[in-house]
Coordinates of C-alpha atoms in Angstrom, one line a residue:
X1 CA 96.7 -57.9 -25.4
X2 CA 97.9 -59.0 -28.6
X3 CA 99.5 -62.2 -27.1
X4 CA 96.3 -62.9 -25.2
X5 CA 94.1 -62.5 -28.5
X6 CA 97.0 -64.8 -30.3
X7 CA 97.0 -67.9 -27.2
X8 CA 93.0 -67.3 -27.0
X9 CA 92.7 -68.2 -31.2
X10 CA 94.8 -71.1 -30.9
X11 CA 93.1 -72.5 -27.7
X12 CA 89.5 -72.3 -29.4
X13 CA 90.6 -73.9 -31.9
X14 CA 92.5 -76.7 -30.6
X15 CA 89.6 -77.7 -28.7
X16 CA 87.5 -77.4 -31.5
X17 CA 88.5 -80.6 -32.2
X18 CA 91.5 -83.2 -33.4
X19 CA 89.1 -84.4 -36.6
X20 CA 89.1 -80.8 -38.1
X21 CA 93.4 -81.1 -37.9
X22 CA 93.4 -84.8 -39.1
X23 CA 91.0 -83.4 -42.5
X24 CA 93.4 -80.9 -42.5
X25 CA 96.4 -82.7 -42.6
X26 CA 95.1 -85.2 -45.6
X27 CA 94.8 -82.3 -47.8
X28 CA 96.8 -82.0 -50.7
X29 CA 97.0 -78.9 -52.5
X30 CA 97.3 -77.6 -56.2
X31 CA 99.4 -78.5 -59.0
X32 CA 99.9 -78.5 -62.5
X33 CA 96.8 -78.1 -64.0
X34 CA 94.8 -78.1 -60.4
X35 CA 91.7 -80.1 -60.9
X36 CA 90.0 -78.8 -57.6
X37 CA 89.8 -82.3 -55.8
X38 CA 92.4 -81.2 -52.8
X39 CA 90.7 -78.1 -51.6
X40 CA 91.2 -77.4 -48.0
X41 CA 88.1 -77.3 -45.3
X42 CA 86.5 -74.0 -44.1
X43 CA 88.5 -73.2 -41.2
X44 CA 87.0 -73.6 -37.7
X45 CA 84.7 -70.6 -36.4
X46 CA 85.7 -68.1 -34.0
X47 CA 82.9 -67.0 -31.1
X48 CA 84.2 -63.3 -31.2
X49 CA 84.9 -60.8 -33.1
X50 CA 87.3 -58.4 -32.2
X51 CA 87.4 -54.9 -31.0
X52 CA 87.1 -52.3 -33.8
X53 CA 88.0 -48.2 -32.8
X54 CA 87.7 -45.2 -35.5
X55 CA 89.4 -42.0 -35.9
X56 CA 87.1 -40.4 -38.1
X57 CA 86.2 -42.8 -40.5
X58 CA 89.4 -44.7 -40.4
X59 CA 89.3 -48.1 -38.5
X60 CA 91.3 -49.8 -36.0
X61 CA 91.7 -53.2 -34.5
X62 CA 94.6 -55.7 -33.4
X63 CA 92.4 -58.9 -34.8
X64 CA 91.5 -59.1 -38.2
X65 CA 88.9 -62.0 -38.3
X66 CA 85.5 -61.4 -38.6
X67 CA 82.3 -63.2 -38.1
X68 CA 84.0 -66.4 -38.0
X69 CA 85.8 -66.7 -41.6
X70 CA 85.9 -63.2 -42.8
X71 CA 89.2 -60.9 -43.1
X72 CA 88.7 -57.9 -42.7
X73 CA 85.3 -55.5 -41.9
X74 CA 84.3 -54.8 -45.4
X75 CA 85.4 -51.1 -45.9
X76 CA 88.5 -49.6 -47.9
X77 CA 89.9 -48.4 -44.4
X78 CA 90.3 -51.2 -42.1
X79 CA 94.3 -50.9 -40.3
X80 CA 95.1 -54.1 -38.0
X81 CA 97.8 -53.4 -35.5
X82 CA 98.0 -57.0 -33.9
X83 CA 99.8 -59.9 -34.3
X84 CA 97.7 -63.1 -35.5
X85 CA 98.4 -66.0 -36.9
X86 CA 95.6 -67.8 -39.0
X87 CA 94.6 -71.3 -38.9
X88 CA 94.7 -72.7 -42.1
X89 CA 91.8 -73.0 -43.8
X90 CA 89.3 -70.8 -46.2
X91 CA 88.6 -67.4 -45.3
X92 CA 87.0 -64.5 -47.4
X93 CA 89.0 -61.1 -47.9
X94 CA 86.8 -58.3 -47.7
X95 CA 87.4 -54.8 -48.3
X96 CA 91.3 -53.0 -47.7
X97 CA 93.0 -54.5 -45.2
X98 CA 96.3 -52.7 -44.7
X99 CA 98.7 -54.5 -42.2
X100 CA 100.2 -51.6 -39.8
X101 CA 103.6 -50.5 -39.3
X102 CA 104.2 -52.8 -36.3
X103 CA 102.1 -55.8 -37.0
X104 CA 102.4 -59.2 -38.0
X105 CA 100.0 -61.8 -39.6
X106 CA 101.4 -64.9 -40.4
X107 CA 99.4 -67.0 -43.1
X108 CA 99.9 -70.8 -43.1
X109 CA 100.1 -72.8 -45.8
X110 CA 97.4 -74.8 -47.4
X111 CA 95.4 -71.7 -46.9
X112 CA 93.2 -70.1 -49.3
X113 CA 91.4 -66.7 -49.4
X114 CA 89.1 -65.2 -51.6
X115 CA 88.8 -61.8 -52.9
X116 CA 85.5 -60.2 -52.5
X117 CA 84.3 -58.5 -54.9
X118 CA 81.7 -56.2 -53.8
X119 CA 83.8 -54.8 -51.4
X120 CA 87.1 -54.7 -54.0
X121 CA 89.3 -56.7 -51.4
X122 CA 93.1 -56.1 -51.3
X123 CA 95.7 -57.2 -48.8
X124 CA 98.0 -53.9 -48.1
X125 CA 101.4 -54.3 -46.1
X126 CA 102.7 -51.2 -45.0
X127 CA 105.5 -50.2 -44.6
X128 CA 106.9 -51.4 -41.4
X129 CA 104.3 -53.6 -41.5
X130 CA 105.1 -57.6 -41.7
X131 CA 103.2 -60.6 -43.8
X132 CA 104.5 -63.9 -43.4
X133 CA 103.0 -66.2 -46.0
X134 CA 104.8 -69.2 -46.3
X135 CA 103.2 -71.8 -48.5
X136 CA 105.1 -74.7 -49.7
X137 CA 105.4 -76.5 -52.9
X138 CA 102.5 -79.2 -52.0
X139 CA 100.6 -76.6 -50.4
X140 CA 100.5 -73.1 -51.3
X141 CA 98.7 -70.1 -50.1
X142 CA 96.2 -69.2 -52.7
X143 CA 94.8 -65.5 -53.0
X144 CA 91.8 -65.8 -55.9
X145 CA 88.2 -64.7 -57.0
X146 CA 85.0 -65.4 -54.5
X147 CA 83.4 -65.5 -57.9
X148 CA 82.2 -69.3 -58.5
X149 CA 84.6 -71.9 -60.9
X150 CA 83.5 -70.6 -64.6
X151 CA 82.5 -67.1 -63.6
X152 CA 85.5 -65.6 -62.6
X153 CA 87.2 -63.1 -64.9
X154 CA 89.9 -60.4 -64.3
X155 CA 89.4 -57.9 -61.5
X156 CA 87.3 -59.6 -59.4
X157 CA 89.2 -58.4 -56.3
X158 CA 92.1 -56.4 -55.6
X159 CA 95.5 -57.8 -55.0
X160 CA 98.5 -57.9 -52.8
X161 CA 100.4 -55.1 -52.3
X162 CA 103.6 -55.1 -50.5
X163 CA 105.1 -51.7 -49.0
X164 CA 108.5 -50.9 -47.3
X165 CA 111.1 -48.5 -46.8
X166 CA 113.5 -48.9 -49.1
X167 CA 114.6 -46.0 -51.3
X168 CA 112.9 -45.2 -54.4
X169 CA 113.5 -42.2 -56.4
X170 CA 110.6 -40.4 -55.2
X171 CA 111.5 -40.1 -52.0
X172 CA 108.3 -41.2 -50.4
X173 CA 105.2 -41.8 -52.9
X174 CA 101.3 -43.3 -52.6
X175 CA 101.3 -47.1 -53.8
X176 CA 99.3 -46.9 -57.2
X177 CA 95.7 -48.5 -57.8
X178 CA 94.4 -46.2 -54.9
X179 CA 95.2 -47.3 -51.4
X180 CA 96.9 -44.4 -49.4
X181 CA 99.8 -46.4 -48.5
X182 CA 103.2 -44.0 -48.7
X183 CA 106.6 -46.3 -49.0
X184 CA 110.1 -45.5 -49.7
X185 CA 112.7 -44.5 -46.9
X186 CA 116.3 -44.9 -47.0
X187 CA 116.4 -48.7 -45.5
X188 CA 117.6 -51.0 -48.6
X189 CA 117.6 -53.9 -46.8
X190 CA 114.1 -53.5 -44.9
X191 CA 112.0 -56.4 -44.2
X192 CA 108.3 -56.8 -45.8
X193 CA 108.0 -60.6 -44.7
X194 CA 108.0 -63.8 -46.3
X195 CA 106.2 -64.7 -49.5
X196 CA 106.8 -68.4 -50.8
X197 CA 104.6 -70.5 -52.9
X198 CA 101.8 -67.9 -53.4
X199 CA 99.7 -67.7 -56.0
X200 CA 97.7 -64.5 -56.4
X201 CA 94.6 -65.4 -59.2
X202 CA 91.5 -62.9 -61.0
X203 CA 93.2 -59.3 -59.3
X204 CA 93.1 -56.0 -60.7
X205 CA 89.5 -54.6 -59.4
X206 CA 89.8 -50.9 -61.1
X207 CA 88.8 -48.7 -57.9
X208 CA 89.3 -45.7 -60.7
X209 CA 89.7 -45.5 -64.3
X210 CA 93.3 -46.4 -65.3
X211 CA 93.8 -47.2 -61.0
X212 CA 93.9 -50.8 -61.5
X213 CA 95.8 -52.6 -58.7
X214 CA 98.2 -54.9 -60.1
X215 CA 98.6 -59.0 -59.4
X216 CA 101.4 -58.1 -57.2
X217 CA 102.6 -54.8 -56.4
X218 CA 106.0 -53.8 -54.7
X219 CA 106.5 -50.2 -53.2
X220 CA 110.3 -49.7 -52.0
X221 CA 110.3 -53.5 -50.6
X222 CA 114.1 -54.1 -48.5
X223 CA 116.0 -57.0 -49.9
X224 CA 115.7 -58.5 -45.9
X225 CA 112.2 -59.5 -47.9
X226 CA 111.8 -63.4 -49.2
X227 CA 110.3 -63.5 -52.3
X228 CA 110.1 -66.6 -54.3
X229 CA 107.8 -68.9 -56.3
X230 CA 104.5 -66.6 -56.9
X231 CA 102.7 -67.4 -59.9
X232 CA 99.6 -64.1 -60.7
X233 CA 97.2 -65.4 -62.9
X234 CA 94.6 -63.3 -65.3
X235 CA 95.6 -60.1 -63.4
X236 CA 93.4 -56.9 -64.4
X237 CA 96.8 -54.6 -64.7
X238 CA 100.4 -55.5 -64.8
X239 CA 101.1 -59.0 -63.1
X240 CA 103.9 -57.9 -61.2
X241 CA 105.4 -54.2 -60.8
X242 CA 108.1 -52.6 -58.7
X243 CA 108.1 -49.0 -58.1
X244 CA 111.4 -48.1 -56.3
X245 CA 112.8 -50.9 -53.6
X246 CA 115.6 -53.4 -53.7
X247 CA 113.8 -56.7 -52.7
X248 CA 115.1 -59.8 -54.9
X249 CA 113.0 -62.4 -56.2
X250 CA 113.0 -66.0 -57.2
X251 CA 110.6 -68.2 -59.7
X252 CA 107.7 -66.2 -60.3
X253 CA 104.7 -66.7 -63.2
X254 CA 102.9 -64.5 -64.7
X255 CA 100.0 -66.4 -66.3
X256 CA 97.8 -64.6 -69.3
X257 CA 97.5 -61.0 -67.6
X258 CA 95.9 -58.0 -68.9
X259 CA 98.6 -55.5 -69.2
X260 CA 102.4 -56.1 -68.8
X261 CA 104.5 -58.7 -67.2
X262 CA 106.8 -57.1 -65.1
X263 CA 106.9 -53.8 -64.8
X264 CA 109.6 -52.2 -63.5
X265 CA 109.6 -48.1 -62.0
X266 CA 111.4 -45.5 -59.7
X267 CA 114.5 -46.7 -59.0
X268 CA 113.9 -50.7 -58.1
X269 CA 117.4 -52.0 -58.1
X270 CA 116.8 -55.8 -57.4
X271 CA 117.5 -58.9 -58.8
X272 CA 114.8 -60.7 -60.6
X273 CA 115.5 -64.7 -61.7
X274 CA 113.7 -67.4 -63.5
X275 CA 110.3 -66.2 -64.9
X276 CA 108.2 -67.7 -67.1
X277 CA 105.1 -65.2 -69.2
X278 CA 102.4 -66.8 -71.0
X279 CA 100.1 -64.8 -72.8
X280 CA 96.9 -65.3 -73.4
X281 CA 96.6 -64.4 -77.0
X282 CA 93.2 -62.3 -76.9
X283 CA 93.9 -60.4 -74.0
X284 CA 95.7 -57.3 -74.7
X285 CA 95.7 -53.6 -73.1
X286 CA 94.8 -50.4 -74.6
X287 CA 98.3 -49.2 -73.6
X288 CA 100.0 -51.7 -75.3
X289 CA 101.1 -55.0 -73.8
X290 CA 104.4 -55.7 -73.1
X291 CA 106.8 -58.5 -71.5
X292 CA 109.5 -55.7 -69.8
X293 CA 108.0 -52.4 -69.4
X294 CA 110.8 -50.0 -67.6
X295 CA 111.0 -46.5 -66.5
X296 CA 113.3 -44.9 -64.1
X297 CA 109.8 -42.7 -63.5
X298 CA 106.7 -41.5 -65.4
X299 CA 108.7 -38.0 -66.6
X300 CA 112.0 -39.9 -68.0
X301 CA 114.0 -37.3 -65.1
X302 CA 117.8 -38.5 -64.3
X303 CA 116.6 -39.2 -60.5
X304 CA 118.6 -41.3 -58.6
X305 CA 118.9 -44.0 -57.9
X306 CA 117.9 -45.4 -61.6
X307 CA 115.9 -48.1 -61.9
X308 CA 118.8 -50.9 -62.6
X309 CA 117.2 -54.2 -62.0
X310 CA 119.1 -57.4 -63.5
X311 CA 116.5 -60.2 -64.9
X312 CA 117.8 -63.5 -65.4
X313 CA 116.7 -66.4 -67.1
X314 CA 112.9 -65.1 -68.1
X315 CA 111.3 -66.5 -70.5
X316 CA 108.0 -64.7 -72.6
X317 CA 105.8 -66.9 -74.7
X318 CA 103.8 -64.3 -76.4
X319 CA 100.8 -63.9 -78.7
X320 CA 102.6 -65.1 -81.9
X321 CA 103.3 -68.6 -81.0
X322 CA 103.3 -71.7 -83.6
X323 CA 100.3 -73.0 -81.4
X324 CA 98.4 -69.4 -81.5
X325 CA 97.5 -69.9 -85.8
X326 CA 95.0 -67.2 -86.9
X327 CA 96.5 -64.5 -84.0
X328 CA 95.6 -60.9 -85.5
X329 CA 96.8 -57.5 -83.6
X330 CA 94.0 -56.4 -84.3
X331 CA 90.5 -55.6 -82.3
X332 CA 88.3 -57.9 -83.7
X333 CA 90.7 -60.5 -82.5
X334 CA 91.7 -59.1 -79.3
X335 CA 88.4 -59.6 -77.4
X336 CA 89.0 -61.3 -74.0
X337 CA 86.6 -63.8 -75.1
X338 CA 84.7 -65.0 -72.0
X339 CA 86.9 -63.6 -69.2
X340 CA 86.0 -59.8 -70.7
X341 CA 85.2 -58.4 -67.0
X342 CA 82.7 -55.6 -68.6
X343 CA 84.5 -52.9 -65.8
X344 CA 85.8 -50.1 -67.6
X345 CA 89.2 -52.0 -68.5
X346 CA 89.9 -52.0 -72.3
X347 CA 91.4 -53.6 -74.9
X348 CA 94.6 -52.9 -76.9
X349 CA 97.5 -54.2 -78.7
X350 CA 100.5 -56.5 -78.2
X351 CA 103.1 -54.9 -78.5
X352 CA 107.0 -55.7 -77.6
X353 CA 109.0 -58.8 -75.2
X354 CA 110.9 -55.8 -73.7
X355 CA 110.6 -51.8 -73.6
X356 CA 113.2 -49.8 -71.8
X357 CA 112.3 -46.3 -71.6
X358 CA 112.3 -42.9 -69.9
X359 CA 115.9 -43.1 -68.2
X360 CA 115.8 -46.8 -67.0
X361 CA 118.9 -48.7 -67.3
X362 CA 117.3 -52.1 -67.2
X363 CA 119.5 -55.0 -67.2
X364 CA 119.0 -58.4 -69.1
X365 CA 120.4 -61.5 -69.0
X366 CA 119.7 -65.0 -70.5
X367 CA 116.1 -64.0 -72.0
X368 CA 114.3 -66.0 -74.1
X369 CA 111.5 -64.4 -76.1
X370 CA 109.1 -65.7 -78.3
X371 CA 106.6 -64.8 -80.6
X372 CA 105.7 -60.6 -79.9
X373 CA 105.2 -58.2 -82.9
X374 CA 108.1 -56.2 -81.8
X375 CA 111.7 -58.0 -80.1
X376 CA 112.8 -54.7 -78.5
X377 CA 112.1 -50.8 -78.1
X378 CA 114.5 -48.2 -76.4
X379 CA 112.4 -45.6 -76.2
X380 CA 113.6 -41.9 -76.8
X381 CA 110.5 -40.1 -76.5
X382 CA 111.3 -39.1 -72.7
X383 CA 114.7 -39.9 -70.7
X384 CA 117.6 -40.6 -71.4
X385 CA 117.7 -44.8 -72.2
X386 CA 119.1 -44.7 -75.8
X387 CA 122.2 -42.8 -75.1
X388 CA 122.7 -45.3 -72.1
X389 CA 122.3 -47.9 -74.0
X390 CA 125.1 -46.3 -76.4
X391 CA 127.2 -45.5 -73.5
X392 CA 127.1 -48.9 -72.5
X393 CA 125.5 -48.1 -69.0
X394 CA 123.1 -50.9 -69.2
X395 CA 123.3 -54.4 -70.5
X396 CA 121.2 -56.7 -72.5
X397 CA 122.9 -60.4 -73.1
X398 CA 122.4 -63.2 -74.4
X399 CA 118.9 -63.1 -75.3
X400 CA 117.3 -64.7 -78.3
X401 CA 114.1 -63.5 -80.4
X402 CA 112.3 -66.4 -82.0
X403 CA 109.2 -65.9 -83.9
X404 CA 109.1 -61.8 -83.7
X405 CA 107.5 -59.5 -86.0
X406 CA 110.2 -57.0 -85.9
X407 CA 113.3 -57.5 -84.1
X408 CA 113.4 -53.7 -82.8
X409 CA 111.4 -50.3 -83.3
X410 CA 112.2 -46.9 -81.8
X411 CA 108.8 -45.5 -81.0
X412 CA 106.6 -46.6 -78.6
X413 CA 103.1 -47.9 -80.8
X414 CA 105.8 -48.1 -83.4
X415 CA 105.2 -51.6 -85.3
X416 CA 107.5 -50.8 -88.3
X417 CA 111.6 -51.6 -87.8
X418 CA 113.3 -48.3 -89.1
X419 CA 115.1 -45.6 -87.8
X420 CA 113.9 -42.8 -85.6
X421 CA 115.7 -40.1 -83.4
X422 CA 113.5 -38.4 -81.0
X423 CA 116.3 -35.7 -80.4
X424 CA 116.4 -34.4 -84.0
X425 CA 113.0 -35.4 -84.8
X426 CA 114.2 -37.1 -88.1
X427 CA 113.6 -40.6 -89.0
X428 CA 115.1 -42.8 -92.1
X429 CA 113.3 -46.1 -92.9
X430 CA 116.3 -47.0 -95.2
X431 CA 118.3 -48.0 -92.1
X432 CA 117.1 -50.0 -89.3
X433 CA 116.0 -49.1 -85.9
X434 CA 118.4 -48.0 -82.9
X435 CA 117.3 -51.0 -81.1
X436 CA 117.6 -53.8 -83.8
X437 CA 120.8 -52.7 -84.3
X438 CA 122.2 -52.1 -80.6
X439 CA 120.4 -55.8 -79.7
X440 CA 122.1 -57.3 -82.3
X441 CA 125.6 -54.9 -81.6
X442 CA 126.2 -57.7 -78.8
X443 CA 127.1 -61.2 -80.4
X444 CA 125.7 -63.0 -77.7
X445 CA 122.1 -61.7 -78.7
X446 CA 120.5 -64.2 -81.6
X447 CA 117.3 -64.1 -83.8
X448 CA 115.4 -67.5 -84.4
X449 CA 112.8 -69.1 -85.4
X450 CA 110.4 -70.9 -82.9
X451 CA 110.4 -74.2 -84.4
X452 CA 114.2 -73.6 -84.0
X453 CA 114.2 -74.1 -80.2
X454 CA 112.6 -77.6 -79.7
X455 CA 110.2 -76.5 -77.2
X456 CA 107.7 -78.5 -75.0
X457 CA 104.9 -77.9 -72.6
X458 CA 106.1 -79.0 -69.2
X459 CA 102.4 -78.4 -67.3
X460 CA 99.8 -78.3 -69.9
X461 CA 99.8 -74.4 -69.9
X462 CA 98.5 -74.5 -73.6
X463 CA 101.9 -73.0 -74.7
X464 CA 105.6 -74.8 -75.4
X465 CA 108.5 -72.9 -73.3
X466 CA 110.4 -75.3 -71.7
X467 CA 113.5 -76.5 -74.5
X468 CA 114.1 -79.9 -74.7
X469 CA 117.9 -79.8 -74.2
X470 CA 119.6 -76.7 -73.1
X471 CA 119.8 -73.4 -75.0
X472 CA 123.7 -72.6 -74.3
X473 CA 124.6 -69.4 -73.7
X474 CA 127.9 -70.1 -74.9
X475 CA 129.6 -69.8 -71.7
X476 CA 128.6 -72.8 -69.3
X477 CA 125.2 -71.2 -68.6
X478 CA 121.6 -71.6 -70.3
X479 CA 119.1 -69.0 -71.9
X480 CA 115.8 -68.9 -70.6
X481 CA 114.1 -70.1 -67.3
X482 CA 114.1 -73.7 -67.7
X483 CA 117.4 -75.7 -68.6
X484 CA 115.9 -78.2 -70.2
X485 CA 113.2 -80.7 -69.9
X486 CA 113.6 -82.1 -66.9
X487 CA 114.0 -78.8 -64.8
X488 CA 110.5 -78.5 -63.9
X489 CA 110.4 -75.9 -61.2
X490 CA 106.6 -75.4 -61.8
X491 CA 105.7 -79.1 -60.7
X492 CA 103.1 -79.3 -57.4
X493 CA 102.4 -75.7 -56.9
X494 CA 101.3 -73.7 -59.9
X495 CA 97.7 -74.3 -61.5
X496 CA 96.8 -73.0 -65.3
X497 CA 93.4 -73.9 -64.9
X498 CA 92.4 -71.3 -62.0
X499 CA 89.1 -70.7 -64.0
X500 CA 88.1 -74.3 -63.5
X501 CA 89.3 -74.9 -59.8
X502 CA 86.9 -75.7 -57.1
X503 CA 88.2 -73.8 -54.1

């Protein structure tokens, strides 16, 4: 049946007529600083839509398209079990639409769809479940607002999430943000599906207080997964987070989120490289934003396995940047300014480029951070993560701090650099703090000044990241995401003006 629904999809279409493909193959899509001028056509009506059953108040269907460019029926309980590939095009996402263990939608590039935000729209992959979205770098799959150019803000819609059965420490656990999606199994290499040149824009609808979906959420995702070149822009909650999972990623963007960049929880063990962060600086969370946020789990428990991801060659352009004059910490300068959603979300702080907390053994390599209030916390409060980082059982090298506040405090909302032992409860602001002094323990770690680094703006993002000639790390290799100048690995598919775009 699923076949049948497939061949009948593609035959309407094709007879729909050759002009709709030859539009669609002049399109160009996105780039640097998109100006809106290459958006794809509406895609080409269906005459049906497709047969919907209920078990209670739960819905079922093997197609997914309704009433001709709508995905999904609308409510926060819509499965599909089939196996459809999409024409591309410009569809609207509306409700939750969890892909079932079993089926398959594939996702062309070029295609765009838009969150709704009425009906809080995510895309949910299940676990078992498989999403194949492979954009390309001239034409990527965009997931953003419904919300008209100048009026979108954070949390318009919901965001991808991205379930599978790799182990977490958990065992099994419910995805945060609200959907009842369970993930985690004992299948490291499982396979989600294919995510290439995505971009995931305005996500984060907060279906609860503090239940924000994030940008892009991983629960126990199998390093069989492809993951590479996403870029989540003004996200509502974290812009990325992993909670358990061993999927590896490539070439992701986090573009002025609300909360933290990547977040990292429950035992993910994958390997994460070349990430750029740019903050915006009046957008701030009332937990305290940070570029690494990582716990092995909420309680600080020893539960294995430990979350032990490796990030290489990241680089975080915080608040405090030479171009950001005026920045305050401070509530009357952290506002939002025009993209304040007015949906319960609230403001905060800045607060560090990395903290490693609650048992997590987070590993760190070739880092470059710039301008935060605070380089680096290890956390004692809960867990176990300062006497691993004394034991040596996780690893934080060659990373430089230009233009911090503080190179390290020991308490979380902590903004002054002194010592503090959570075990004896005793503190001594005549020394420095545990972290300043382990970062700096390790001679391949360095604090600098911005203006130091040579930095340019590679994409008109507002902010300078990219050096101008390599930053050596001393052994062949290069700190940071972007060797130098010319290494441009954002050119034809991101876009820093999402606000802007006419999609």
């Amino acid at each position: 049946m699923f076949n049948k629904m497939k061949k009948s999809m593609k035959s309407h279409f094709m007879t729909k007529g050759v002009s709709a493909l030859f539009a669609a193959a002049l399109i160009l899509t996105t780039s640097c600083s998109n100006d809106g001028s290459d958006d794809p056509s509406p895609s080409t009506p269906t005459e049906e839509n497709p047969v919907v059953t209920y078990k209670g108040n739960v819905a079922y269907s093997n197609g997914l398209l309704f009433n001709s460019t709508e995905i999904g029926n609308g409510t926060q309980n819509f499965h599909f079990t089939g196996d459809v590939e999409l024409e591309r095009g410009v569809y609207t996402l509306k409700g939750w639409v969890y892909i079932d263990e079993g089926a398959r939608l594939t996702i062309p590039a070029g295609t765009i769809i838009k969150g709704d935000k009425q009906t809080m729209a995510a895309l949910i992959v299940e676990p078992g479940g498989y999403c194949e979205m492979r954009g390309t770098q001239t034409q990527p799959i965009v997931m953003t607002s419904a919300q008209n150019p100048g009026a979108r803000k954070p949390g318009d819609w919901g965001g991808l999430i991205i379930c599978g059965k790799a182990r977490n420490n958990q065992t099994t656990q419910q995805i945060e943000g609200g959907p009842t999606t369970i993930h985690g199994g004992d299948n490291d290499s499982d396979n989600s599906g294919i995510y290439q040149y995505v971009r995931v824009e305005f996500a984060g609808y907060p279906f609860e207080t503090d239940k924000e979906i994030n940008g892009i959420t991983f629960g126990s995702v199998g390093s069989g997964t492809t993951v590479d070149h996403l870029q989540v822009s003004y996200s509502n909650d974290d812009s990325y987070e992993w909670f358990g999972g061993a999927v590896n990623c490539q070439y992701l963007v986090a573009y002025k989120g609300w909360d933290d960049e990547f977040d990292t929880d429950n035992g993910f063990s994958g390997t994460v490289e070349y990430c750029l962060s740019i903050r915006d600086p009046r957008i701030a969370d009332t937990s305290q934003s940070n570029g690494f946020e990582s716990d092995n789990n909420a309680s600080g428990a020893e539960t294995t396995p430990f979350t032990s991801a490796t990030f290489k060659h990241v680089t975080f352009i915080g608040p405090m940047t030479e171009l950001n004059q005026g920045f305050e910490n401070t509530s009357d300068y952290i506002t939002a300014g025009n993209v304040f959603p007015n949906n319960g979300s609230k403001l905060g702080k800045f607060q560090a480029a990395m903290q490693i907390r609650r048992s997590s053994k987070l590993n760190c390599q070739n880092i470059l951070a710039v301008g935060y209030p605070i380089g680096l916390i290890i956390d004692g409060e809960k867990g176990s993560s300062v006497s691993y980082a004394s034991a040596g059982e996780f690893n934080l090298d060659n990373i430089i701090f230009a233009g911090m506040g503080v190179v390290g405090t020991d308490k979380n909302k902590e903004y002054d650099d002194y010592l503090y032992d959570f075990a004896t409860g005793t503190e001594d602001r005549e020394q420095l703090s545990f972290s300043h002094t382990f970062f700096l323990s390790n001679p391949s770690n360095k604090v600098e000044e911005e203006s130091e680094l040579g930095l340019v703006d590679l994409c008109s993002t507002g902010q300078k990241f990219a050096p101008t000639t390599m930053l050596s790390d001393g052994k062949g290799g290069y700190i940071g995401a972007f060797r130098d100048a010319t290494d441009n690995w954002l050119e034809g598919w991101t876009n820093f003006d999402p606000q802007n775009t006419v999609y």
